[in-house]
Amino acid sequence: SPSNNIFVTLFLIGFIIVMIEQFSQKKFRSGIVMLAALLAMQALSFLLIPPTQRLIPGLPVVSLVCIAVFPNLLYCEGMFFMVIVGVALYFSKRLPPVAFSLIYIALSALMTLGRPISFTTEGLLYDNYQWMMAAALPFLLAYNGKKGRNIKWLFYVFYPAHIFLLCWIGSFFSF
């Protein structure tokens, strides 16, 4: 992906979900405003990103800033397909567990289509790793819709610590 920034993808997923919810709640004015904003973001990013990549090829930061400020369905992490998966999973959460599981597995399988499948370590772990989405399914099915224990400070420590640890371990390998 051009941006390698999952937050752009998460923003687009959330924005589209809220927009769809606005229409489903018959709040057409705000839904139309959000649709117009989404279309404007797409148009502005198509107008700004390619010229900045051509005019300033040695400075990709300008393009990355444009991608972050004007999120685009084609320039986000996972492109438009990951946004479709996120929105589909959100709206399928109320389905029975078997139906949700089938949709989840089908979307996971679709993520691998169009990519050469290599059953080597490199192929499975680096080139085509979307199959690992299936490991999250038991946790999604176990969620009961209630807030868990308040341990948010654990994640403020865990996330940077595990990223540091993974980078440190990765420094011993040459990729």
Tab-separated table of N, CA, C and O in Angstrom, residues 96-175:
chain	number	residue	atom	x	y	z
A	96	PRO	N	-26.312	-14.701	13.353
A	96	PRO	CA	-25.966	-15.869	14.170
A	96	PRO	C	-24.488	-16.250	13.973
A	96	PRO	O	-23.917	-15.981	12.905
A	97	PRO	N	-23.870	-16.867	14.973
A	97	PRO	CA	-22.442	-17.191	14.897
A	97	PRO	C	-22.040	-17.986	13.653
A	97	PRO	O	-20.978	-17.733	13.078
A	98	VAL	N	-22.866	-18.922	13.218
A	98	VAL	CA	-22.511	-19.726	12.038
A	98	VAL	C	-22.475	-18.844	10.792
A	98	VAL	O	-21.543	-18.914	9.986
A	99	ALA	N	-23.473	-17.984	10.628
A	99	ALA	CA	-23.513	-17.090	9.462
A	99	ALA	C	-22.347	-16.111	9.504
A	99	ALA	O	-21.692	-15.870	8.483
A	100	PHE	N	-22.077	-15.537	10.694
A	100	PHE	CA	-20.947	-14.624	10.833
A	100	PHE	C	-19.641	-15.342	10.487
A	100	PHE	O	-18.791	-14.799	9.783
A	101	SER	N	-19.469	-16.571	10.967
A	101	SER	CA	-18.250	-17.342	10.695
A	101	SER	C	-18.075	-17.592	9.203
A	101	SER	O	-16.970	-17.458	8.672
A	102	LEU	N	-19.161	-17.947	8.525
A	102	LEU	CA	-19.070	-18.192	7.080
A	102	LEU	C	-18.695	-16.927	6.320
A	102	LEU	O	-17.862	-16.965	5.409
A	103	ILE	N	-19.289	-15.809	6.690
A	103	ILE	CA	-18.948	-14.538	6.044
A	103	ILE	C	-17.494	-14.189	6.318
A	103	ILE	O	-16.748	-13.791	5.419
A	104	TYR	N	-17.077	-14.362	7.562
A	104	TYR	CA	-15.697	-14.034	7.948
A	104	TYR	C	-14.696	-14.898	7.185
A	104	TYR	O	-13.706	-14.392	6.657
A	105	ILE	N	-14.951	-16.190	7.109
A	105	ILE	CA	-14.046	-17.099	6.400
A	105	ILE	C	-14.046	-16.784	4.908
A	105	ILE	O	-12.988	-16.782	4.256
A	106	ALA	N	-15.221	-16.481	4.339
A	106	ALA	CA	-15.289	-16.127	2.919
A	106	ALA	C	-14.500	-14.854	2.635
A	106	ALA	O	-13.752	-14.780	1.651
A	107	LEU	N	-14.632	-13.842	3.500
A	107	LEU	CA	-13.876	-12.599	3.308
A	107	LEU	C	-12.385	-12.838	3.471
A	107	LEU	O	-11.570	-12.278	2.725
A	108	SER	N	-12.006	-13.681	4.422
A	108	SER	CA	-10.589	-14.019	4.603
A	108	SER	C	-10.040	-14.712	3.364
A	108	SER	O	-8.923	-14.437	2.925
A	109	ALA	N	-10.823	-15.624	2.795
A	109	ALA	CA	-10.386	-16.330	1.585
A	109	ALA	C	-10.292	-15.378	0.402
A	109	ALA	O	-9.349	-15.459	-0.399
A	110	LEU	N	-11.253	-14.462	0.291
A	110	LEU	CA	-11.218	-13.502	-0.817
A	110	LEU	C	-9.995	-12.601	-0.752
A	110	LEU	O	-9.508	-12.136	-1.776
A	111	MET	N	-9.509	-12.349	0.461
A	111	MET	CA	-8.322	-11.497	0.615
A	111	MET	C	-7.093	-12.117	-0.042
A	111	MET	O	-6.169	-11.409	-0.401
A	112	THR	N	-7.083	-13.434	-0.171
A	112	THR	CA	-5.914	-14.096	-0.750
A	112	THR	C	-6.027	-14.292	-2.259
A	112	THR	O	-5.043	-14.613	-2.905
A	113	LEU	N	-7.233	-14.108	-2.827
A	113	LEU	CA	-7.400	-14.295	-4.264
A	113	LEU	C	-6.606	-13.250	-5.040
A	113	LEU	O	-6.467	-12.119	-4.621
A	114	GLY	N	-6.115	-13.658	-6.173
A	114	GLY	CA	-5.360	-12.736	-7.007
A	114	GLY	C	-3.902	-12.627	-6.620
A	114	GLY	O	-3.136	-11.944	-7.275
A	115	ARG	N	-3.513	-13.283	-5.567
A	115	ARG	CA	-2.114	-13.280	-5.144
A	115	ARG	C	-1.546	-14.671	-5.366
A	115	ARG	O	-2.227	-15.664	-5.128
A	116	PRO	N	-0.304	-14.735	-5.810
A	116	PRO	CA	0.287	-16.066	-5.948
A	116	PRO	C	0.450	-16.717	-4.576
A	116	PRO	O	0.928	-16.094	-3.643
A	117	ILE	N	-0.007	-17.947	-4.463
A	117	ILE	CA	0.072	-18.643	-3.181
A	117	ILE	C	1.331	-19.488	-3.157
A	117	ILE	O	1.538	-20.347	-4.005
A	118	SER	N	2.158	-19.211	-2.181
A	118	SER	CA	3.394	-19.946	-1.995
A	118	SER	C	3.362	-20.522	-0.583
A	118	SER	O	3.213	-19.781	0.385
A	119	PHE	N	3.518	-21.820	-0.478
A	119	PHE	CA	3.445	-22.471	0.825
A	119	PHE	C	4.807	-22.564	1.500
A	119	PHE	O	5.054	-23.445	2.297
A	120	THR	N	5.668	-21.603	1.200
A	120	THR	CA	6.947	-21.504	1.891
A	120	THR	C	6.759	-20.601	3.110
A	120	THR	O	5.749	-19.905	3.233
A	121	THR	N	7.744	-20.586	3.983
A	121	THR	CA	7.672	-19.721	5.156
A	121	THR	C	7.546	-18.267	4.732
A	121	THR	O	6.707	-17.523	5.251
A	122	GLU	N	8.346	-17.867	3.765
A	122	GLU	CA	8.299	-16.480	3.292
A	122	GLU	C	6.949	-16.175	2.648
A	122	GLU	O	6.354	-15.125	2.879
A	123	GLY	N	6.445	-17.097	1.847
A	123	GLY	CA	5.171	-16.887	1.186
A	123	GLY	C	4.010	-16.772	2.158
A	123	GLY	O	3.143	-15.921	2.006
A	124	LEU	N	3.992	-17.621	3.176
A	124	LEU	CA	2.885	-17.627	4.129
A	124	LEU	C	2.971	-16.514	5.166
A	124	LEU	O	1.948	-16.041	5.653
A	125	LEU	N	4.180	-16.105	5.531
A	125	LEU	CA	4.320	-15.121	6.598
A	125	LEU	C	4.546	-13.693	6.116
A	125	LEU	O	4.282	-12.748	6.854
A	126	TYR	N	5.052	-13.521	4.885
A	126	TYR	CA	5.395	-12.176	4.427
A	126	TYR	C	4.629	-11.734	3.188
A	126	TYR	O	4.273	-10.576	3.062
A	127	ASP	N	4.382	-12.639	2.257
A	127	ASP	CA	3.750	-12.246	0.999
A	127	ASP	C	2.229	-12.344	1.054
A	127	ASP	O	1.527	-11.490	0.525
A	128	ASN	N	1.723	-13.403	1.658
A	128	ASN	CA	0.288	-13.653	1.643
A	128	ASN	C	-0.147	-14.062	3.045
A	128	ASN	O	-0.415	-15.220	3.313
A	129	TYR	N	-0.235	-13.100	3.931
A	129	TYR	CA	-0.483	-13.379	5.349
A	129	TYR	C	-1.936	-13.166	5.771
A	129	TYR	O	-2.260	-13.319	6.933
A	130	GLN	N	-2.816	-12.836	4.853
A	130	GLN	CA	-4.199	-12.571	5.224
A	130	GLN	C	-4.920	-13.810	5.756
A	130	GLN	O	-5.910	-13.693	6.460
A	131	TRP	N	-4.409	-14.997	5.456
A	131	TRP	CA	-5.031	-16.228	5.954
A	131	TRP	C	-5.023	-16.260	7.483
A	131	TRP	O	-5.845	-16.925	8.101
A	132	MET	N	-4.126	-15.501	8.093
A	132	MET	CA	-4.039	-15.493	9.555
A	132	MET	C	-5.234	-14.803	10.199
A	132	MET	O	-5.413	-14.881	11.416
A	133	MET	N	-6.078	-14.142	9.390
A	133	MET	CA	-7.304	-13.537	9.930
A	133	MET	C	-8.175	-14.584	10.618
A	133	MET	O	-8.905	-14.266	11.559
A	134	ALA	N	-8.089	-15.816	10.149
A	134	ALA	CA	-8.920	-16.885	10.719
A	134	ALA	C	-8.623	-17.098	12.202
A	134	ALA	O	-9.497	-17.528	12.953
A	135	ALA	N	-7.415	-16.768	12.652
A	135	ALA	CA	-7.060	-16.945	14.062
A	135	ALA	C	-7.847	-16.005	14.972
A	135	ALA	O	-7.996	-16.270	16.169
A	136	ALA	N	-8.380	-14.915	14.433
A	136	ALA	CA	-9.151	-13.970	15.238
A	136	ALA	C	-10.607	-14.394	15.403
A	136	ALA	O	-11.305	-13.882	16.283
A	137	LEU	N	-11.075	-15.325	14.581
A	137	LEU	CA	-12.487	-15.703	14.602
A	137	LEU	C	-12.974	-16.199	15.968
A	137	LEU	O	-14.020	-15.752	16.432
A	138	PRO	N	-12.256	-17.076	16.660
A	138	PRO	CA	-12.752	-17.507	17.985
A	138	PRO	C	-12.921	-16.342	18.966
A	138	PRO	O	-13.868	-16.318	19.753
A	139	PHE	N	-12.029	-15.359	18.893
A	139	PHE	CA	-12.129	-14.211	19.791
A	139	PHE	C	-13.332	-13.339	19.427
A	139	PHE	O	-14.013	-12.812	20.304
A	140	LEU	N	-13.580	-13.181	18.141
A	140	LEU	CA	-14.752	-12.417	17.709
A	140	LEU	C	-16.043	-13.104	18.138
A	140	LEU	O	-16.996	-12.452	18.561
A	141	LEU	N	-16.064	-14.423	18.032
A	141	LEU	CA	-17.261	-15.164	18.423
A	141	LEU	C	-17.461	-15.172	19.937
A	141	LEU	O	-18.591	-15.253	20.424
A	142	ALA	N	-16.374	-15.088	20.692
A	142	ALA	CA	-16.472	-15.111	22.155
A	142	ALA	C	-16.915	-13.773	22.736
A	142	ALA	O	-17.353	-13.714	23.882
A	143	TYR	N	-16.843	-12.713	21.951
A	143	TYR	CA	-17.225	-11.385	22.458
A	143	TYR	C	-18.719	-11.350	22.755
A	143	TYR	O	-19.533	-11.698	21.930
A	144	ASN	N	-19.062	-10.898	23.958
A	144	ASN	CA	-20.470	-10.895	24.377
A	144	ASN	C	-21.124	-9.521	24.293
A	144	ASN	O	-22.246	-9.332	24.746
A	145	GLY	N	-20.429	-8.538	23.743
A	145	GLY	CA	-21.005	-7.208	23.581
A	145	GLY	C	-20.864	-6.322	24.802
A	145	GLY	O	-21.310	-5.184	24.797
A	146	LYS	N	-20.241	-6.820	25.863
A	146	LYS	CA	-20.085	-6.040	27.089
A	146	LYS	C	-18.635	-5.590	27.237
A	146	LYS	O	-17.717	-6.274	26.797
A	147	LYS	N	-18.483	-4.451	27.894
A	147	LYS	CA	-17.148	-3.929	28.146
A	147	LYS	C	-16.425	-4.829	29.144
A	147	LYS	O	-17.005	-5.270	30.134
A	148	GLY	N	-15.178	-5.084	28.861
A	148	GLY	CA	-14.382	-5.916	29.758
A	148	GLY	C	-13.790	-5.097	30.899
A	148	GLY	O	-14.179	-3.952	31.135
A	149	ARG	N	-12.841	-5.711	31.597
A	149	ARG	CA	-12.186	-5.022	32.707
A	149	ARG	C	-11.457	-3.780	32.196
A	149	ARG	O	-10.969	-3.754	31.074
A	150	ASN	N	-11.341	-2.781	33.022
A	150	ASN	CA	-10.685	-1.535	32.647
A	150	ASN	C	-9.178	-1.676	32.826
A	150	ASN	O	-8.634	-1.383	33.892
A	151	ILE	N	-8.511	-2.152	31.780
A	151	ILE	CA	-7.056	-2.357	31.841
A	151	ILE	C	-6.360	-1.573	30.731
A	151	ILE	O	-5.366	-2.005	30.175
A	152	LYS	N	-6.898	-0.385	30.404
A	152	LYS	CA	-6.351	0.354	29.273
A	152	LYS	C	-4.888	0.726	29.483
A	152	LYS	O	-4.131	0.799	28.532
A	153	TRP	N	-4.465	0.943	30.704
A	153	TRP	CA	-3.063	1.310	30.932
A	153	TRP	C	-2.123	0.161	30.576
A	153	TRP	O	-0.980	0.396	30.198
A	154	LEU	N	-2.606	-1.059	30.680
A	154	LEU	CA	-1.793	-2.195	30.265
A	154	LEU	C	-1.405	-2.058	28.795
A	154	LEU	O	-0.264	-2.303	28.421
A	155	PHE	N	-2.338	-1.611	27.970
A	155	PHE	CA	-2.067	-1.509	26.543
A	155	PHE	C	-1.159	-0.336	26.217
A	155	PHE	O	-0.418	-0.384	25.239
A	156	TYR	N	-1.182	0.711	27.021
A	156	TYR	CA	-0.245	1.812	26.825
A	156	TYR	C	1.191	1.351	27.055
A	156	TYR	O	2.121	1.906	26.489
A	157	VAL	N	1.374	0.344	27.869
A	157	VAL	CA	2.700	-0.219	28.104
A	157	VAL	C	2.969	-1.357	27.123
A	157	VAL	O	4.043	-1.427	26.519
A	158	PHE	N	1.998	-2.237	26.952
A	158	PHE	CA	2.196	-3.426	26.131
A	158	PHE	C	2.503	-3.094	24.676
A	158	PHE	O	3.425	-3.656	24.091
A	159	TYR	N	1.741	-2.190	24.073
A	159	TYR	CA	1.901	-1.938	22.645
A	159	TYR	C	3.308	-1.451	22.296
A	159	TYR	O	3.988	-2.057	21.467
A	160	PRO	N	3.809	-0.373	22.926
A	160	PRO	CA	5.178	0.041	22.578
A	160	PRO	C	6.224	-1.004	22.956
A	160	PRO	O	7.210	-1.194	22.234
A	161	ALA	N	6.007	-1.710	24.061
A	161	ALA	CA	6.978	-2.722	24.479
A	161	ALA	C	7.040	-3.872	23.475
A	161	ALA	O	8.135	-4.335	23.124
A	162	HIS	N	5.900	-4.329	22.988
A	162	HIS	CA	5.941	-5.454	22.057
A	162	HIS	C	6.477	-5.017	20.691
A	162	HIS	O	7.165	-5.788	20.020
A	163	ILE	N	6.209	-3.774	20.282
A	163	ILE	CA	6.788	-3.280	19.023
A	163	ILE	C	8.314	-3.209	19.153
A	163	ILE	O	9.052	-3.627	18.255
A	164	PHE	N	8.790	-2.687	20.283
A	164	PHE	CA	10.229	-2.628	20.519
A	164	PHE	C	10.835	-4.030	20.492
A	164	PHE	O	11.859	-4.276	19.858
A	165	LEU	N	10.188	-4.961	21.187
A	165	LEU	CA	10.684	-6.332	21.251
A	165	LEU	C	10.725	-6.970	19.859
A	165	LEU	O	11.719	-7.615	19.492
A	166	LEU	N	9.671	-6.792	19.072
A	166	LEU	CA	9.646	-7.356	17.721
A	166	LEU	C	10.723	-6.731	16.833
A	166	LEU	O	11.380	-7.434	16.046
A	167	CYS	N	10.934	-5.431	16.954
A	167	CYS	CA	12.004	-4.780	16.180
A	167	CYS	C	13.370	-5.293	16.618
A	167	CYS	O	14.255	-5.513	15.785
A	168	TRP	N	13.544	-5.464	17.904
A	168	TRP	CA	14.819	-5.963	18.417
A	168	TRP	C	15.075	-7.378	17.905
A	168	TRP	O	16.165	-7.695	17.458
A	169	ILE	N	14.069	-8.237	17.972
A	169	ILE	CA	14.211	-9.610	17.462
A	169	ILE	C	14.473	-9.579	15.961
A	169	ILE	O	15.333	-10.300	15.454
A	170	GLY	N	13.748	-8.709	15.247
A	170	GLY	CA	13.936	-8.599	13.805
A	170	GLY	C	15.311	-8.109	13.419
A	170	GLY	O	15.801	-8.391	12.324
A	171	SER	N	15.990	-7.375	14.311
A	171	SER	CA	17.332	-6.864	13.994
A	171	SER	C	18.350	-8.007	13.883
A	171	SER	O	19.423	-7.821	13.308
A	172	PHE	N	18.013	-9.158	14.415
A	172	PHE	CA	18.924	-10.302	14.314
A	172	PHE	C	18.776	-11.048	12.988
A	172	PHE	O	19.578	-11.921	12.682
A	173	PHE	N	17.750	-10.712	12.244
A	173	PHE	CA	17.512	-11.349	10.952
A	173	PHE	C	17.700	-10.311	9.868
A	173	PHE	O	17.453	-9.133	10.068
A	174	SER	N	18.138	-10.747	8.707
A	174	SER	CA	18.296	-9.799	7.597
A	174	SER	C	17.184	-10.029	6.587
A	174	SER	O	17.112	-11.066	5.940
A	175	PHE	N	16.273	-9.081	6.509
A	175	PHE	CA	15.147	-9.185	5.589
A	175	PHE	C	15.312	-8.180	4.477
A	175	PHE	O	15.465	-7.061	4.598
